[in-house]
Amino acid sequence: MRRLLFLSHRIPYPPEKGDKIRAWHMLDHLAESWDVDLGCLVDDPADLRHLPVLEARCAEVRCLPTGNRWQAAARALLRCRPGAPLSVGWFHHAGLHDWVNQGLAAGRYEGILVYSGAMAPYVMGPAARRPGIRRVLDLVDVDSEKWRAYAADAKPPMQQVWAREARTLLRFEREAALAFDRTLLVSRQECERFIELAPEVAPRMDWVENGVDMSRFDAAGGYTTPYQGDAPVIAFTGTMDYRPNIEAVSWFAREVMPLLRQGAGPAPEFFIVGANPAPQVRALAALPGVHVTGPVPDVRPYLAHARLAVAPLRIARGIQNKVLEAMALGRPVVASAAAFEGIHATPGRDILVGDGVAETVRLVREVLAGQHPDLGENARRAVRDGHDWAATLRKLDAAFDGPRPASSTTQAPAVQVPA
């Protein structure tokens, strides 16, 4: 079989959080038709116990620890240059560069898949640009837009820091997209947004949407309830040191829950389910009816036995796996407009979409009162029909086998981005 280099900024297993879910399904799919060499970084040493799974699927695996966050931050600062984004330097690893360069020098690869723009510098040199290599970059999201949103909501000095990152990262994203044969994003909306910002990359762009493993997220899975008592449960799942998640649960716990717990009927309980809860998330457990689980072995029981799931994200890029997974388990979902973007579902029939305190309270109360009896079943059907991995990953195959852009072997020009 042909040989492919797969680079990921994090170990792509287990598929238990957004970036790992997408990376694993791409890797697993490509391994059906390629001999895959996996190179990745490991930010949690505990993840190294999953190496046997990856070694069984890949021809060769090179997983290198990044050290703790302080070490990664120091590395990013040391590599920071005028006009360069900090977030790309965060994922620089000299050992991984050496391993990649050795494989390229040996002419080992006919294909390269780079998962996350931060990994693009590993293969943007001349050795990776020979005509016989098909190079595909999965940006996933327009990450520079996330930093732009952070800056718009921040005060000095962080406003200037985030604004600089947004400018420099957009410049880098544009240069990277021009350096690859095909660049992917997670949804049509993300793709269109990036083309608005970088019209010169349009011929190279496509999108591969996130899917759900419907057999794993089985609504009839017989999960044992993790909850005690009979109070209706509202669940939020996600990695809880991620800023958009922190903001979402803080807002819901402080602004929405007090109103939901007023009035007749059992007072609902809000469960925040996910690893690495930041201090401000842990503090929410002191509020009436709010629970912070920390890491759990499996989020499925928490979703399956919740009355509904919520995704009140204000800042959201791409497609939210937390929404897809709850819908796949047949749970009603109340989501913000930002969290709903890119999902193939009909608001009001398959999912409830609303923003602001009053609208969110109204929609959650309607679900708790049983006013949407078919919402969960409709949600599962919508995800089954619109987000099947087998269907979405056919576009990944096309990225490697389709026609090559006319200028794909030329050096990408530096792109100037307005301040």
Short mmCIF file of C-alpha atoms in Angstrom, two decimals:
data_model
loop_
_atom_site.label_atom_id
_atom_site.label_comp_id
_atom_site.label_asym_id
_atom_site.label_seq_id
_atom_site.Cartn_x
_atom_site.Cartn_y
_atom_site.Cartn_z
CA MET A 1 0.00 0.00 0.00
CA ARG A 2 0.96 3.64 -0.32
CA ARG A 3 2.61 5.20 2.72
CA LEU A 4 1.23 8.26 4.50
CA LEU A 5 2.58 10.54 7.21
CA PHE A 6 -0.10 11.57 9.73
CA LEU A 7 0.87 14.43 12.05
CA SER A 8 -1.27 15.46 15.01
CA HIS A 9 -0.73 18.03 17.75
CA ARG A 10 -2.09 15.53 20.30
CA ILE A 11 -2.14 11.77 20.54
CA PRO A 12 -5.32 10.81 18.61
CA TYR A 13 -6.53 8.23 21.11
CA PRO A 14 -8.75 7.63 22.99
CA PRO A 15 -11.48 9.42 21.00
CA GLU A 16 -13.02 11.06 24.05
CA LYS A 17 -12.75 14.79 23.27
CA GLY A 18 -13.30 16.95 20.22
CA ASP A 19 -9.89 17.05 18.58
CA LYS A 20 -9.09 13.41 19.37
CA ILE A 21 -12.46 12.20 18.06
CA ARG A 22 -11.92 13.74 14.64
CA ALA A 23 -8.23 12.83 14.45
CA TRP A 24 -8.86 9.21 15.41
CA HIS A 25 -11.62 8.67 12.88
CA MET A 26 -9.49 10.20 10.13
CA LEU A 27 -6.49 8.07 11.11
CA ASP A 28 -8.54 4.89 11.39
CA HIS A 29 -10.15 5.53 8.01
CA LEU A 30 -6.89 6.32 6.20
CA ALA A 31 -5.26 3.18 7.64
CA GLU A 32 -7.69 1.14 5.54
CA SER A 33 -5.96 2.22 2.33
CA TRP A 34 -2.55 3.56 3.42
CA ASP A 35 0.36 2.35 5.54
CA VAL A 36 0.32 5.16 8.11
CA ASP A 37 3.25 6.57 10.06
CA LEU A 38 1.88 8.57 13.00
CA GLY A 39 3.83 11.42 14.53
CA CYS A 40 2.22 13.27 17.43
CA LEU A 41 2.81 15.15 20.63
CA VAL A 42 1.66 14.00 24.07
CA ASP A 43 0.68 16.59 26.68
CA ASP A 44 -0.59 14.04 29.21
CA PRO A 45 1.85 11.18 29.97
CA ALA A 46 -1.10 8.99 31.00
CA ASP A 47 -2.12 8.88 27.34
CA LEU A 48 0.98 6.84 26.52
CA ARG A 49 -0.82 3.77 27.82
CA HIS A 50 -2.88 3.87 24.63
CA LEU A 51 0.14 3.37 22.38
CA PRO A 52 -0.63 -0.33 21.73
CA VAL A 53 -3.92 0.63 20.03
CA LEU A 54 -2.12 3.07 17.74
CA GLU A 55 0.77 0.70 17.05
CA ALA A 56 -1.70 -1.97 15.98
CA ARG A 57 -3.28 0.42 13.48
CA CYS A 58 -0.15 2.15 12.14
CA ALA A 59 3.04 1.08 10.41
CA GLU A 60 5.12 3.26 12.73
CA VAL A 61 4.28 5.48 15.70
CA ARG A 62 6.35 8.31 17.16
CA CYS A 63 4.67 9.99 20.18
CA LEU A 64 6.83 12.56 21.94
CA PRO A 65 5.99 14.22 25.29
CA THR A 66 5.74 18.01 25.29
CA GLY A 67 6.32 18.50 29.01
CA ASN A 68 3.98 20.47 31.21
CA ARG A 69 2.18 23.65 30.22
CA TRP A 70 4.87 25.90 31.64
CA GLN A 71 7.50 24.15 29.55
CA ALA A 72 5.33 24.41 26.43
CA ALA A 73 4.69 28.09 27.12
CA ALA A 74 8.40 28.75 27.57
CA ARG A 75 9.12 26.96 24.31
CA ALA A 76 6.51 29.07 22.51
CA LEU A 77 7.98 32.30 23.89
CA LEU A 78 11.52 31.30 22.97
CA ARG A 79 10.44 30.58 19.40
CA CYS A 80 8.31 33.69 19.08
CA ARG A 81 9.44 35.97 16.28
CA PRO A 82 7.97 39.28 15.08
CA GLY A 83 4.82 38.46 13.16
CA ALA A 84 4.72 34.82 14.31
CA PRO A 85 1.79 33.34 16.29
CA LEU A 86 2.53 32.04 19.78
CA SER A 87 0.16 29.09 19.44
CA VAL A 88 2.23 27.57 16.62
CA GLY A 89 5.46 27.75 18.62
CA TRP A 90 3.66 25.93 21.44
CA PHE A 91 3.72 22.72 19.37
CA HIS A 92 7.32 22.86 18.16
CA HIS A 93 9.35 19.77 19.09
CA ALA A 94 12.89 19.33 17.76
CA GLY A 95 12.75 15.55 18.09
CA LEU A 96 9.59 15.30 16.03
CA HIS A 97 11.07 17.61 13.40
CA ASP A 98 14.09 15.30 13.12
CA TRP A 99 11.92 12.20 12.74
CA VAL A 100 9.75 13.84 10.07
CA ASN A 101 12.78 15.10 8.15
CA GLN A 102 14.36 11.65 8.15
CA GLY A 103 11.24 10.12 6.62
CA LEU A 104 10.98 12.85 4.01
CA ALA A 105 14.67 12.60 3.09
CA ALA A 106 14.25 8.86 2.57
CA GLY A 107 11.39 9.47 0.12
CA ARG A 108 9.13 7.34 2.28
CA TYR A 109 5.80 9.10 1.75
CA GLU A 110 3.28 9.50 -1.02
CA GLY A 111 0.80 11.32 1.19
CA ILE A 112 0.80 13.65 4.20
CA LEU A 113 -2.15 14.51 6.44
CA VAL A 114 -1.49 17.31 8.91
CA TYR A 115 -4.13 17.53 11.62
CA SER A 116 -4.19 21.07 13.10
CA GLY A 117 -2.56 24.11 11.57
CA ALA A 118 -0.02 24.23 14.39
CA MET A 119 1.63 21.11 12.92
CA ALA A 120 1.95 22.53 9.40
CA PRO A 121 5.52 23.89 9.89
CA TYR A 122 6.81 20.32 10.20
CA VAL A 123 6.14 19.77 6.47
CA MET A 124 6.29 23.22 4.87
CA GLY A 125 9.93 22.91 3.81
CA PRO A 126 11.24 21.88 0.38
CA ALA A 127 11.59 18.17 1.27
CA ALA A 128 7.81 17.84 1.68
CA ARG A 129 7.01 19.69 -1.52
CA ARG A 130 8.24 17.27 -4.15
CA PRO A 131 5.61 16.46 -6.80
CA GLY A 132 5.13 12.85 -5.71
CA ILE A 133 3.66 13.75 -2.31
CA ARG A 134 -0.01 14.70 -1.93
CA ARG A 135 -0.26 17.07 1.05
CA VAL A 136 -3.52 17.68 2.92
CA LEU A 137 -3.94 20.09 5.84
CA ASP A 138 -6.90 19.84 8.21
CA LEU A 139 -7.21 23.21 9.92
CA VAL A 140 -10.45 21.95 11.52
CA ASP A 141 -11.53 25.46 12.54
CA VAL A 142 -10.54 29.00 11.61
CA ASP A 143 -8.67 29.26 14.88
CA SER A 144 -7.68 32.89 14.33
CA GLU A 145 -11.36 33.79 14.60
CA LYS A 146 -11.47 32.34 18.10
CA TRP A 147 -8.62 34.62 19.18
CA ARG A 148 -10.34 37.55 17.49
CA ALA A 149 -13.45 36.83 19.57
CA TYR A 150 -11.33 36.62 22.72
CA ALA A 151 -9.81 40.02 21.95
CA ALA A 152 -13.20 41.60 21.33
CA ASP A 153 -14.28 40.53 24.81
CA ALA A 154 -11.06 41.30 26.69
CA LYS A 155 -9.51 44.30 28.40
CA PRO A 156 -5.89 45.48 28.22
CA PRO A 157 -3.32 44.03 28.28
CA MET A 158 -4.86 40.70 27.19
CA GLN A 159 -6.90 42.47 24.53
CA GLN A 160 -3.66 43.38 22.76
CA VAL A 161 -2.21 39.88 23.26
CA TRP A 162 -5.26 38.13 21.79
CA ALA A 163 -5.54 40.66 18.95
CA ARG A 164 -1.91 40.06 18.01
CA GLU A 165 -2.47 36.31 18.05
CA ALA A 166 -5.53 36.68 15.83
CA ARG A 167 -3.61 38.77 13.27
CA THR A 168 -0.49 36.66 13.18
CA LEU A 169 -2.36 33.36 13.20
CA LEU A 170 -4.59 34.40 10.30
CA ARG A 171 -1.49 35.33 8.32
CA PHE A 172 -0.03 31.91 9.12
CA GLU A 173 -3.27 30.07 8.26
CA ARG A 174 -3.31 31.74 4.85
CA GLU A 175 0.32 30.88 4.15
CA ALA A 176 -0.22 27.28 5.29
CA ALA A 177 -3.32 26.82 3.15
CA LEU A 178 -1.35 27.93 0.08
CA ALA A 179 1.46 25.49 0.90
CA PHE A 180 -0.77 22.39 0.77
CA ASP A 181 -2.59 20.71 -2.09
CA ARG A 182 -5.86 20.68 -0.18
CA THR A 183 -6.94 22.37 3.04
CA LEU A 184 -9.94 21.13 5.00
CA LEU A 185 -12.24 22.66 7.58
CA VAL A 186 -14.96 21.09 9.68
CA SER A 187 -18.03 22.67 8.10
CA ARG A 188 -19.26 24.59 5.10
CA GLN A 189 -19.70 27.66 7.30
CA GLU A 190 -16.08 27.55 8.49
CA CYS A 191 -14.91 27.05 4.92
CA GLU A 192 -16.91 30.02 3.66
CA ARG A 193 -15.65 32.20 6.50
CA PHE A 194 -12.03 31.35 5.74
CA ILE A 195 -12.49 32.08 2.05
CA GLU A 196 -13.93 35.49 2.99
CA LEU A 197 -10.74 36.18 4.95
CA ALA A 198 -8.40 34.56 2.42
CA PRO A 199 -9.98 34.53 -1.06
CA GLU A 200 -6.70 33.44 -2.65
CA VAL A 201 -7.04 29.94 -1.09
CA ALA A 202 -10.52 29.20 -2.45
CA PRO A 203 -9.44 26.64 -5.12
CA ARG A 204 -7.72 24.54 -2.45
CA MET A 205 -10.53 24.50 0.13
CA ASP A 206 -13.09 21.88 1.12
CA TRP A 207 -14.76 20.68 4.28
CA VAL A 208 -15.08 17.32 6.03
CA GLU A 209 -17.73 17.40 8.73
CA ASN A 210 -17.59 15.68 12.08
CA GLY A 211 -19.56 12.50 12.53
CA VAL A 212 -20.73 10.29 15.36
CA ASP A 213 -20.11 6.60 15.98
CA MET A 214 -23.77 5.65 16.26
CA SER A 215 -22.97 2.16 17.54
CA ARG A 216 -20.99 3.61 20.43
CA PHE A 217 -23.56 6.29 21.23
CA ASP A 218 -26.46 3.87 21.33
CA ALA A 219 -29.63 5.21 22.91
CA ALA A 220 -30.51 1.66 24.00
CA GLY A 221 -27.12 1.03 25.57
CA GLY A 222 -28.38 0.11 29.05
CA TYR A 223 -26.13 2.54 30.89
CA THR A 224 -26.20 2.54 34.69
CA THR A 225 -27.26 5.91 36.05
CA PRO A 226 -24.49 7.92 37.73
CA TYR A 227 -27.04 10.17 39.44
CA GLN A 228 -28.64 9.89 42.86
CA GLY A 229 -32.19 10.95 43.60
CA ASP A 230 -35.05 11.78 41.27
CA ALA A 231 -34.33 15.42 40.42
CA PRO A 232 -34.26 16.16 36.69
CA VAL A 233 -30.68 16.50 35.47
CA ILE A 234 -29.33 19.02 32.97
CA ALA A 235 -25.91 17.97 31.63
CA PHE A 236 -23.02 19.79 30.01
CA THR A 237 -20.04 17.78 28.74
CA GLY A 238 -16.62 18.99 27.64
CA THR A 239 -13.03 19.64 28.60
CA MET A 240 -13.41 22.06 31.45
CA ASP A 241 -10.20 24.05 31.18
CA TYR A 242 -11.20 25.30 27.71
CA ARG A 243 -12.24 28.93 27.86
CA PRO A 244 -15.49 28.74 25.81
CA ASN A 245 -16.65 25.83 28.01
CA ILE A 246 -15.70 27.69 31.19
CA GLU A 247 -17.67 30.74 30.09
CA ALA A 248 -20.67 28.65 29.04
CA VAL A 249 -21.08 26.71 32.29
CA SER A 250 -20.34 29.75 34.44
CA TRP A 251 -23.07 31.71 32.68
CA PHE A 252 -25.57 28.85 32.85
CA ALA A 253 -24.87 28.07 36.51
CA ARG A 254 -25.00 31.69 37.69
CA GLU A 255 -27.63 33.22 35.40
CA VAL A 256 -29.94 30.43 34.28
CA MET A 257 -30.01 27.84 37.07
CA PRO A 258 -31.36 30.16 39.81
CA LEU A 259 -34.38 30.91 37.61
CA LEU A 260 -34.91 27.26 36.66
CA ARG A 261 -34.94 26.25 40.33
CA GLN A 262 -37.73 28.70 41.14
CA GLY A 263 -41.38 27.79 40.92
CA ALA A 264 -43.36 24.57 41.15
CA GLY A 265 -42.03 21.11 40.45
CA PRO A 266 -38.75 19.40 41.30
CA ALA A 267 -35.75 21.71 41.14
CA PRO A 268 -33.35 20.61 38.39
CA GLU A 269 -29.72 19.76 39.01
CA PHE A 270 -26.93 20.92 36.69
CA PHE A 271 -24.03 18.50 36.15
CA ILE A 272 -20.82 19.79 34.58
CA VAL A 273 -19.11 16.66 33.26
CA GLY A 274 -15.54 16.76 32.02
CA ALA A 275 -11.86 16.58 32.79
CA ASN A 276 -9.55 19.32 34.06
CA PRO A 277 -12.10 21.68 35.63
CA ALA A 278 -10.53 25.10 36.01
CA PRO A 279 -10.69 26.77 39.46
CA GLN A 280 -13.59 28.98 38.39
CA VAL A 281 -15.48 25.85 37.28
CA ARG A 282 -14.80 23.99 40.53
CA ALA A 283 -16.10 27.03 42.41
CA LEU A 284 -19.49 26.60 40.73
CA ALA A 285 -20.10 23.47 42.81
CA ALA A 286 -20.81 25.77 45.77
CA LEU A 287 -23.97 27.01 44.02
CA PRO A 288 -27.32 25.33 44.77
CA GLY A 289 -28.02 22.46 42.40
CA VAL A 290 -24.67 22.62 40.59
CA HIS A 291 -22.29 19.64 40.47
CA VAL A 292 -18.78 19.42 38.97
CA THR A 293 -17.72 15.82 38.32
CA GLY A 294 -14.16 16.25 37.12
CA PRO A 295 -12.88 13.44 34.86
CA VAL A 296 -15.23 10.49 34.38
CA PRO A 297 -14.47 7.14 32.71
CA ASP A 298 -17.37 7.52 30.28
CA VAL A 299 -19.63 10.50 29.55
CA ARG A 300 -22.34 8.36 27.97
CA PRO A 301 -24.14 7.39 31.22
CA TYR A 302 -24.23 11.05 32.24
CA LEU A 303 -25.87 12.00 28.97
CA ALA A 304 -28.13 8.97 28.69
CA HIS A 305 -29.70 9.57 32.12
CA ALA A 306 -29.95 13.35 31.88
CA ARG A 307 -33.31 14.91 31.11
CA LEU A 308 -31.55 17.14 28.59
CA ALA A 309 -28.14 18.44 27.56
CA VAL A 310 -27.24 22.09 27.12
CA ALA A 311 -24.58 23.79 25.01
CA PRO A 312 -24.85 27.52 25.78
CA LEU A 313 -21.55 28.45 24.14
CA ARG A 314 -21.04 32.06 23.17
CA ILE A 315 -17.77 31.39 21.35
CA ALA A 316 -17.82 28.23 19.23
CA ARG A 317 -15.86 27.21 16.16
CA GLY A 318 -16.78 24.39 13.83
CA ILE A 319 -19.10 21.54 14.82
CA GLN A 320 -19.65 20.78 18.50
CA ASN A 321 -19.16 17.08 19.24
CA LYS A 322 -20.87 17.52 22.60
CA VAL A 323 -24.07 18.41 20.75
CA LEU A 324 -23.80 15.55 18.26
CA GLU A 325 -23.14 12.98 20.99
CA ALA A 326 -26.08 14.06 23.14
CA MET A 327 -28.36 13.99 20.11
CA ALA A 328 -27.05 10.55 19.10
CA LEU A 329 -28.02 9.26 22.54
CA GLY A 330 -31.53 10.55 21.99
CA ARG A 331 -31.28 13.39 24.48
CA PRO A 332 -33.08 16.70 23.94
CA VAL A 333 -30.52 19.48 23.46
CA VAL A 334 -30.86 23.20 24.09
CA ALA A 335 -28.01 24.96 22.28
CA SER A 336 -26.93 28.48 21.51
CA ALA A 337 -26.90 29.60 17.90
CA ALA A 338 -23.09 29.41 17.93
CA ALA A 339 -23.10 25.81 19.20
CA PHE A 340 -25.71 24.81 16.60
CA GLU A 341 -23.70 26.03 13.61
CA GLY A 342 -22.79 23.30 11.13
CA ILE A 343 -25.19 20.69 12.51
CA HIS A 344 -27.64 19.09 10.08
CA ALA A 345 -30.82 19.40 12.14
CA THR A 346 -34.00 21.44 12.15
CA PRO A 347 -34.49 23.80 15.12
CA GLY A 348 -37.75 23.13 16.91
CA ARG A 349 -37.98 19.58 15.57
CA ASP A 350 -34.56 18.02 16.24
CA ILE A 351 -32.96 20.54 18.60
CA LEU A 352 -33.92 23.72 20.45
CA VAL A 353 -31.81 26.78 19.67
CA GLY A 354 -31.82 30.01 21.64
CA ASP A 355 -29.62 32.68 23.17
CA GLY A 356 -29.88 34.87 26.24
CA VAL A 357 -31.17 34.12 29.71
CA ALA A 358 -34.90 34.46 29.06
CA GLU A 359 -34.90 32.33 25.91
CA THR A 360 -32.70 29.64 27.43
CA VAL A 361 -34.86 29.43 30.56
CA ARG A 362 -37.99 29.15 28.44
CA LEU A 363 -36.63 26.35 26.25
CA VAL A 364 -35.23 24.33 29.16
CA ARG A 365 -38.50 24.66 31.07
CA GLU A 366 -40.41 23.42 28.02
CA VAL A 367 -38.27 20.28 27.89
CA LEU A 368 -38.58 19.70 31.64
CA ALA A 369 -42.36 20.08 31.33
CA GLY A 370 -42.53 17.45 28.59
CA GLN A 371 -43.59 19.85 25.84
CA HIS A 372 -41.24 18.30 23.25
CA PRO A 373 -41.84 14.53 23.58
CA ASP A 374 -40.34 13.63 20.18
CA LEU A 375 -37.27 15.85 20.40
CA GLY A 376 -34.85 13.14 21.54
CA GLU A 377 -35.91 10.60 18.94
CA ASN A 378 -35.82 13.23 16.22
CA ALA A 379 -32.36 14.31 17.38
CA ARG A 380 -30.95 10.81 17.03
CA ARG A 381 -32.46 10.41 13.58
CA ALA A 382 -31.03 13.74 12.44
CA VAL A 383 -27.52 12.81 13.54
CA ARG A 384 -27.78 9.34 12.02
CA ASP A 385 -28.84 10.81 8.68
CA GLY A 386 -26.57 13.85 8.61
CA HIS A 387 -23.40 12.99 10.52
CA ASP A 388 -22.38 9.46 9.64
CA TRP A 389 -18.58 9.08 9.68
CA ALA A 390 -18.50 6.74 6.68
CA ALA A 391 -20.22 9.32 4.50
CA THR A 392 -18.24 12.33 5.71
CA LEU A 393 -14.86 10.64 5.34
CA ARG A 394 -15.38 9.94 1.65
CA LYS A 395 -14.45 13.59 1.13
CA LEU A 396 -11.15 12.90 2.89
CA ASP A 397 -10.36 10.26 0.27
CA ALA A 398 -11.21 12.77 -2.44
CA ALA A 399 -8.72 15.24 -0.96
CA PHE A 400 -5.92 12.76 -1.68
CA ASP A 401 -7.17 11.38 -4.99
CA GLY A 402 -8.68 14.46 -6.64
CA PRO A 403 -6.92 16.85 -9.04
CA ARG A 404 -3.95 18.78 -7.71
CA PRO A 405 -4.13 22.61 -7.71
CA ALA A 406 -2.17 24.10 -10.59
CA SER A 407 0.36 25.95 -8.41
CA SER A 408 0.70 23.39 -5.63
CA THR A 409 4.45 22.93 -6.07
CA THR A 410 5.32 26.63 -5.92
CA GLN A 411 6.48 28.42 -2.82
CA ALA A 412 3.59 30.01 -0.93
CA PRO A 413 3.99 33.79 -0.81
CA ALA A 414 3.97 35.70 2.45
CA VAL A 415 0.54 37.21 3.04
CA GLN A 416 0.01 40.57 4.67
CA VAL A 417 -2.91 40.85 7.06
CA PRO A 418 -4.27 44.27 8.09
CA ALA A 419 -3.73 45.24 11.73
#
